[in-house]
Coordinates of C-alpha atoms in Angstrom, one line a residue:
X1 CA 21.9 10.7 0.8
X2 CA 22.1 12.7 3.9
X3 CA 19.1 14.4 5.7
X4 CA 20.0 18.0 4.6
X5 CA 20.3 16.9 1.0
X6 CA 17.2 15.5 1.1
X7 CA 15.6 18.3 2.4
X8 CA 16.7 20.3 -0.6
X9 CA 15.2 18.0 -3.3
X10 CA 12.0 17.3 -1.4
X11 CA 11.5 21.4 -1.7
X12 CA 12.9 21.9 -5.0
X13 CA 10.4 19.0 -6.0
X14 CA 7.2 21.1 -4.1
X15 CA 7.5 23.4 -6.9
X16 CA 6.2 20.9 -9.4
X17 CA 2.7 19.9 -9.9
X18 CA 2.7 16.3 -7.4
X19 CA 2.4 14.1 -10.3
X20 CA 5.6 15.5 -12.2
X21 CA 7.4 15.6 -8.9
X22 CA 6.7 11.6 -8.4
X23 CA 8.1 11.1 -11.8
X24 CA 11.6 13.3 -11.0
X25 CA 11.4 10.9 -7.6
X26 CA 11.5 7.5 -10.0
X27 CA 13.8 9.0 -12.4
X28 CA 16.6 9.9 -9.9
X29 CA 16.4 6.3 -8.2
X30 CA 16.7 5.1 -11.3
X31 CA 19.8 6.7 -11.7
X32 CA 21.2 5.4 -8.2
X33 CA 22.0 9.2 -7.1
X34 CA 19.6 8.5 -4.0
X35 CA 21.9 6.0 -2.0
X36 CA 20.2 3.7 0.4
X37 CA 21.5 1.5 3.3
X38 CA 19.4 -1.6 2.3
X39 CA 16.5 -3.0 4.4
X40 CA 16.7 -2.0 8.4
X41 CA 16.5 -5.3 10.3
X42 CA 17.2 -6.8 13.5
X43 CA 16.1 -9.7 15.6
X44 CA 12.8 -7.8 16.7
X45 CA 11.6 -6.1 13.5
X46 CA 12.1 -9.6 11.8
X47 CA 9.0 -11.2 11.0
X48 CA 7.0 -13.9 8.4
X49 CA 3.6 -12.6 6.9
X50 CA 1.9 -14.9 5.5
X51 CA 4.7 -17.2 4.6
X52 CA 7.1 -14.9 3.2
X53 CA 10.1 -13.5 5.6
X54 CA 10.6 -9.9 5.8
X55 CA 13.4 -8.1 7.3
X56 CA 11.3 -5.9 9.0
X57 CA 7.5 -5.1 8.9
X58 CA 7.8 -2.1 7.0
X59 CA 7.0 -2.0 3.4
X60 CA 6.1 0.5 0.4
X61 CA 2.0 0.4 -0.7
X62 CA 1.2 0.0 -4.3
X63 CA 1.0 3.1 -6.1
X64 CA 4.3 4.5 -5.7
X65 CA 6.7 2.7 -8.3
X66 CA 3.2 1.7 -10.3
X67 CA 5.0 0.3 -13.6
X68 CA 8.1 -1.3 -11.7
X69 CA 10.3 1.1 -12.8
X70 CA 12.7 1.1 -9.4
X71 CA 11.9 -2.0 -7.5
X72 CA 16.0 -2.2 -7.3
X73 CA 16.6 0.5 -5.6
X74 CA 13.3 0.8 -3.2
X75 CA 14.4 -2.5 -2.1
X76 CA 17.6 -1.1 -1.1
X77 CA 15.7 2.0 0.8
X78 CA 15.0 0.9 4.4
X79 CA 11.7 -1.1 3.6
X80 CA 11.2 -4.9 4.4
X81 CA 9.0 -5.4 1.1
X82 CA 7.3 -3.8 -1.5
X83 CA 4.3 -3.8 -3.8
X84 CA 4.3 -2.7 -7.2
X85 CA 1.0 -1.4 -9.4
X86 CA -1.7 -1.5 -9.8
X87 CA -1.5 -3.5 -13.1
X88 CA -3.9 -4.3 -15.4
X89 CA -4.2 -6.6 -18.7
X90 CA -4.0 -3.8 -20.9
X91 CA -2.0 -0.6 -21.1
X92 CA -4.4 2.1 -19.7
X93 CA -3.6 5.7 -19.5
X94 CA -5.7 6.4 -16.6
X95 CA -8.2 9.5 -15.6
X96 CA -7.2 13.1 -17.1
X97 CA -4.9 14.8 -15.7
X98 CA -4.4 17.2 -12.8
X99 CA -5.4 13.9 -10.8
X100 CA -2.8 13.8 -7.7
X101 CA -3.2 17.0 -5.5
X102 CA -1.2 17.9 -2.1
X103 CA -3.3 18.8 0.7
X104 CA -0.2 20.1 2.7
X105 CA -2.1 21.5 5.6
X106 CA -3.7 17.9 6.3
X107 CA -0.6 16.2 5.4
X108 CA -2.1 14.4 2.8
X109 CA -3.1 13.9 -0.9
X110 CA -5.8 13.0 -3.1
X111 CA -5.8 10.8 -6.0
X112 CA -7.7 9.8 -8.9
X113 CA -5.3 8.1 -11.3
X114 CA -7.8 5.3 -12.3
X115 CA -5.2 2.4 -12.5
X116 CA -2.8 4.6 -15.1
X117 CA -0.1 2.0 -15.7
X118 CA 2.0 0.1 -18.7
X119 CA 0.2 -3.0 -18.3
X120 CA 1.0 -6.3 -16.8
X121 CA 3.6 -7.6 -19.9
X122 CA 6.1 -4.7 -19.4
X123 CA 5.5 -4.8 -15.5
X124 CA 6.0 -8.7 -15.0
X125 CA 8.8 -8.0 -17.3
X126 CA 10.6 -5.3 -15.4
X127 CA 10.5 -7.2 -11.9
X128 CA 11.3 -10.4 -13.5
X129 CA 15.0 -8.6 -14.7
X130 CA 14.7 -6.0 -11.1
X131 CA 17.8 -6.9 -8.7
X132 CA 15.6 -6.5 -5.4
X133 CA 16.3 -7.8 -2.1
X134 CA 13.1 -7.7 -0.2
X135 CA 10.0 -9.4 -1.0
X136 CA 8.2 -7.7 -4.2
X137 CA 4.6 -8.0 -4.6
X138 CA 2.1 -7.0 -7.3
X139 CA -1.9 -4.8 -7.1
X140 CA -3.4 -6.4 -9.3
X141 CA -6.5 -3.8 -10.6
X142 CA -8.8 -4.8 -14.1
X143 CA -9.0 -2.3 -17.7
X144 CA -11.7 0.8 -17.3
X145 CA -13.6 -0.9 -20.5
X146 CA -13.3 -4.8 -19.6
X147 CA -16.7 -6.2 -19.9
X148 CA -15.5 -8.7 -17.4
X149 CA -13.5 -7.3 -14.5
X150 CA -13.3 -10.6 -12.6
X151 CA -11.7 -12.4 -15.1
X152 CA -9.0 -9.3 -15.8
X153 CA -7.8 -9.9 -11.8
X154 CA -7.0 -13.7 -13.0
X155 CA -5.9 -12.5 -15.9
X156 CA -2.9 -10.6 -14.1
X157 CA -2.9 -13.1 -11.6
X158 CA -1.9 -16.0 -13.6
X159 CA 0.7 -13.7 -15.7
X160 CA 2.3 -12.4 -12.5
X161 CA 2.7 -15.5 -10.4
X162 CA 6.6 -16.5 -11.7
X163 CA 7.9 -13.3 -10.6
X164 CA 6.2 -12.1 -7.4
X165 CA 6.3 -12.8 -3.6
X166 CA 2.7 -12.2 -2.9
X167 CA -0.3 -10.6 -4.9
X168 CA -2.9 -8.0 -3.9
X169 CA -6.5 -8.2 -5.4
X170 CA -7.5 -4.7 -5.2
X171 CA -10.6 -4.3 -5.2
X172 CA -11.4 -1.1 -3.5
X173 CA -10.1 2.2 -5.1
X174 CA -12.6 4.6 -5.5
X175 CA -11.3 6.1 -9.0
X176 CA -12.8 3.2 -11.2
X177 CA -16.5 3.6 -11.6
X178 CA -18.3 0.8 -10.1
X179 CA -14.7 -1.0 -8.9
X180 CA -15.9 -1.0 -5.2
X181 CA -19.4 -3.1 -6.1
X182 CA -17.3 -6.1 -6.3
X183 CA -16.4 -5.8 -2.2
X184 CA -20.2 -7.1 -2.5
X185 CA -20.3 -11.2 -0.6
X186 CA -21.2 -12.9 -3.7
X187 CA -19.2 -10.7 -6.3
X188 CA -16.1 -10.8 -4.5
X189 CA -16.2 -14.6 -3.7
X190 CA -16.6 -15.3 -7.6
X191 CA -13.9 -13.0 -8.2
X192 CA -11.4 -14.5 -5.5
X193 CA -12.3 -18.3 -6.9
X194 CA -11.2 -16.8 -10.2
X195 CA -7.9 -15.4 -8.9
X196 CA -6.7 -18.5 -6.6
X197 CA -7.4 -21.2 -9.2
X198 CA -4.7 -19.5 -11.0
X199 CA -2.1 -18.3 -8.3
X200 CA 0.3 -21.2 -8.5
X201 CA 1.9 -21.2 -5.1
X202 CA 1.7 -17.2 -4.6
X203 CA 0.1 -15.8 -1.8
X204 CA -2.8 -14.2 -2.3
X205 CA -3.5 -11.1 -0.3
X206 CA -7.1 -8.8 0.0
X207 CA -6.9 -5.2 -0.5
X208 CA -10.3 -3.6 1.4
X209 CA -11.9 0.2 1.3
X210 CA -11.8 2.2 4.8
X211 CA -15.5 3.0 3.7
X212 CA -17.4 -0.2 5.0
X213 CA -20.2 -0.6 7.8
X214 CA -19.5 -3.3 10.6
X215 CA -21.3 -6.0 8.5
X216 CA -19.6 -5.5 5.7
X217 CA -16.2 -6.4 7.2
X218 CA -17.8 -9.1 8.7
X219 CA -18.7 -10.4 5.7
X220 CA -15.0 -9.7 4.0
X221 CA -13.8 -11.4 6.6
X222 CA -15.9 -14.7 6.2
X223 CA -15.6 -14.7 2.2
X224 CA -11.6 -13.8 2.6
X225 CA -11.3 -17.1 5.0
X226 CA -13.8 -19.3 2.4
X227 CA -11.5 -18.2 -0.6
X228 CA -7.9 -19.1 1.6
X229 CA -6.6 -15.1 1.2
X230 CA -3.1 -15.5 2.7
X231 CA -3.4 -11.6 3.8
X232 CA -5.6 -8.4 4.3
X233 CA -4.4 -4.9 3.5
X234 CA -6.4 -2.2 5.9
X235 CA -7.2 -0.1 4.1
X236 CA -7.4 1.7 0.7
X237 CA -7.7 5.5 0.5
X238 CA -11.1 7.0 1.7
X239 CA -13.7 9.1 0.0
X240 CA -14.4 10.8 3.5
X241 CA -13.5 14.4 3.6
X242 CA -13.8 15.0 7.8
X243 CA -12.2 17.6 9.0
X244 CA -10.1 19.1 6.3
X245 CA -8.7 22.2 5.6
X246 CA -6.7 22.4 2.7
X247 CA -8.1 24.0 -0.8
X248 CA -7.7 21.2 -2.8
X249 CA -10.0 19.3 0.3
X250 CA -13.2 19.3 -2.6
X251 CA -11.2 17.2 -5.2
X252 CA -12.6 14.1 -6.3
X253 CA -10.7 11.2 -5.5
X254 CA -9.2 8.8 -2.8
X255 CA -7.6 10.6 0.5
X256 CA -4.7 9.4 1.8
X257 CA -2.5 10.6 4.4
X258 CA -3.1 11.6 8.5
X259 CA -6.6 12.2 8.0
X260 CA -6.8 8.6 7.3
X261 CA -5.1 7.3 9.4
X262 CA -8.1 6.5 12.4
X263 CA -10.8 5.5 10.5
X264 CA -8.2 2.9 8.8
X265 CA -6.9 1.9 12.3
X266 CA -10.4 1.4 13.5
X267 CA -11.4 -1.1 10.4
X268 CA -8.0 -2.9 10.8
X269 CA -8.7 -3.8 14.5
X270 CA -12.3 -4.7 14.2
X271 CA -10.6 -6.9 11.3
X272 CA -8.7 -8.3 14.1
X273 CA -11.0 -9.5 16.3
X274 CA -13.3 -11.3 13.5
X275 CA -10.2 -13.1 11.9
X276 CA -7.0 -15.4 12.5
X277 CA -5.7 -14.3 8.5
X278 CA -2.9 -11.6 8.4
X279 CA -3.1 -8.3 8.5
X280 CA -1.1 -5.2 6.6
X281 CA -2.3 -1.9 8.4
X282 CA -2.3 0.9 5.5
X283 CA -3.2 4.6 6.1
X284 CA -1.3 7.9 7.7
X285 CA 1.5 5.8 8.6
X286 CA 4.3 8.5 9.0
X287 CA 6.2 7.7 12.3
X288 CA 7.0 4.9 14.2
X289 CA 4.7 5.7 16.6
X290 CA 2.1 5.4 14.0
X291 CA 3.5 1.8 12.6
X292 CA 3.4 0.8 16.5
X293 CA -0.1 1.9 16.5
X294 CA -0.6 -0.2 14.0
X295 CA 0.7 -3.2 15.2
X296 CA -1.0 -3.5 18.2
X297 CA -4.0 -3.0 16.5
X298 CA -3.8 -5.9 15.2
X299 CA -1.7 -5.4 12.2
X300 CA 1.7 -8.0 11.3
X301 CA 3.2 -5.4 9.1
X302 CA 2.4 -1.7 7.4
X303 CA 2.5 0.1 4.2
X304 CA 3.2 3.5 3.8
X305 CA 2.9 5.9 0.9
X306 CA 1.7 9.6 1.3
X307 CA 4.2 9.8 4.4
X308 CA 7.1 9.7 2.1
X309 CA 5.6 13.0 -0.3
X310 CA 6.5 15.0 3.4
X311 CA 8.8 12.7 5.2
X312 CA 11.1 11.8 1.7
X313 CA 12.2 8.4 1.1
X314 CA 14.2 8.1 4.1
X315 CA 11.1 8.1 6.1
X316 CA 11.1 4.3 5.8
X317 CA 14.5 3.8 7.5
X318 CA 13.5 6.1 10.0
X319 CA 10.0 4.2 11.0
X320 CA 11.8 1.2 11.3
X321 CA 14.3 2.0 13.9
X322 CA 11.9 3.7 15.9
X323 CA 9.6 0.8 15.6
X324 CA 12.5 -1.3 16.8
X325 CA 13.2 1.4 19.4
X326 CA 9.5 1.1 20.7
X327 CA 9.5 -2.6 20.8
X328 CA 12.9 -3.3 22.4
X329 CA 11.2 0.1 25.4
X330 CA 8.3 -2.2 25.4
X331 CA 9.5 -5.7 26.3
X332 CA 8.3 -6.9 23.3
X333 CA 11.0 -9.8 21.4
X334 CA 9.3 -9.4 17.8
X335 CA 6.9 -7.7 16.0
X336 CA 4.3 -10.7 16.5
X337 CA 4.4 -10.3 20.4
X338 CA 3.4 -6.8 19.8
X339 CA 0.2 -7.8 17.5
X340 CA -3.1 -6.9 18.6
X341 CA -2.0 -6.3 22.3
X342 CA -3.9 -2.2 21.7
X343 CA -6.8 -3.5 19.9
X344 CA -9.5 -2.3 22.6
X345 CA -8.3 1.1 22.3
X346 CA -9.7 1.1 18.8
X347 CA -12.9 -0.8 19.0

């Protein structure tokens, strides 16, 4: 799909409320009428995270393709891996709807879907039969109603294992009541037990709230390296609303986007400096500036979501050749000489 054409659909889809526009999105890569070069790669932006190889570091956060229903084709659109979800045990339709919103003049959105998804038997289903070639992983989230929310993450865990490169416990979206109380020491080292006694060989990655005081990373970052976590994604969305200016600025919900882009960057280098385990850097990744940023924060890879409701899907492809670009202006060989070499600038 050329740039122009692109263009078009990404502004005949602005005329739809968000969450109907997302669906059209799926629904023509479904049909294969969005055609993508495959991953970007080359012998910098090639890199292993946490045991698993990736073309290059670029890859799609959860929340996007939530039931699976493209893994196929997002594997063929520029990224180096993806992650599907969140799923839970149980089909759950989520919070009421209007619960995604555009806040356009902060390039950005909130959400409060409250892990709306299929469930994990059609999801482990539909990347079990996906033709993908880049890593897929899973969010793993837990029901609304489950009286035991730690045991819903092995739950998924355990079911997801045979068809997934790596698996996310995400413990830290803000649109399940009471969700974030298991970032807690003790809750989330019972939780992880429960989750890595069930893995098989999967890698097991930590997905951690923007929202969290000095000592609380600290201590994420001690119970992570107890529990063996293969990875930690930096961060979730934020319920900080500094500095905003669009309309839809007093929604409830998690903000993604530019605004969170800092106060993510900052959490992912102080990450850095208290731990040797992998990181993914998440938040207001739109450029390859940005993904650089990143990087030398102290990040191996990067996630991006929001970026692609203004930059279209061919933002990927275009982060990772700039990234490459970067690298190559920098003297850097790889990705992993890059890592952590800006992380002053952020503490």
């Amino acid at each position: 799909m050329s740039r122009t054409v692109e263009k078009i659909g990404m502004t005949l889809l602005r005329r739809l409320d968000p969450e109907t526009a997302h669906k059209v999105a799926l629904r023509v890569l479904q049909t294969g009428m969005a055609s993508a070069p495959g991953p970007v790669t080359s012998e910098r932006l090639r890199t292993r995270v946490a045991g698993i190889d990736l073309p290059n570091p670029v890859g799609l956060a959860a929340g996007f393709d939530k039931n699976a229903e493209a893994p196929g084709p997002l594997s063929r659109a520029g990224f180096g891996f993806l992650e599907c979800g969140a799923a839970t045990p149980e089909p759950q339709p989520g919070n009421p709807r209007p619960r995604l919103f555009r806040l356009t003049a902060d390039a950005a959105a909130i959400n409060r879907f409250g892990f709306n998804n299929d469930g994990m038997e059609a999801i482990a289903e539909r990347i079990a039969a996906a033709d993908t070639v880049v890593p897929v992983g899973i969010n793993l989230g837990a029901n609304k109603t489950s009286p035991d929310r730690a045991a819903d993450f092995a739950s998924v865990m355990a079911r997801m294992a045979p068809h997934v490169s790596f698996a996310t416990v995400n413990v830290s979206s803000p649109n399940t009541e009471k969700l974030r109380d298991l970032q807690g020491a003790d809750a989330l080292a019972a939780l992880l037990d429960g989750v890595m006694a069930v893995r098989a060989d999967t890698p097991v990655f930590l997905k951690i709230a923007p929202d969290l005081t000095p000592q609380e990373i600290g201590d994420i970052a001690v119970v992570a390296k107890d529990a063996g976590i293969d990875a930690i994604i930096a961060t979730n969305t934020t319920i900080a609303r500094d500095g905003l200016t669009s309309p839809q600025r007093g929604e409830a919900g998690g903000l993604s986007g530019q605004p969170l882009f800092e106060p993510a960057t900052r959490v992912l280098a102080q990450l850095s400096g208290l731990t040797d385990i992998p990181l993914i850097g998440v938040g207001g990744v739109a450029s390859g500036a940005q993904a650089y940023a990143k990087i030398r924060a102290g990040a191996s890879a990067v996630q991006l979501y929001t970026g692609l409701v203004y930059g279209g899907l061919s933002l990927a492809t275009r982060i990772a050749e700039e990234l490459d670009a970067l690298l190559a202006k920098e003297g850097f060989a790889n990705v992993e000489e890059a890592r952590g070499t800006g992380r002053s600038d952020w503490l």
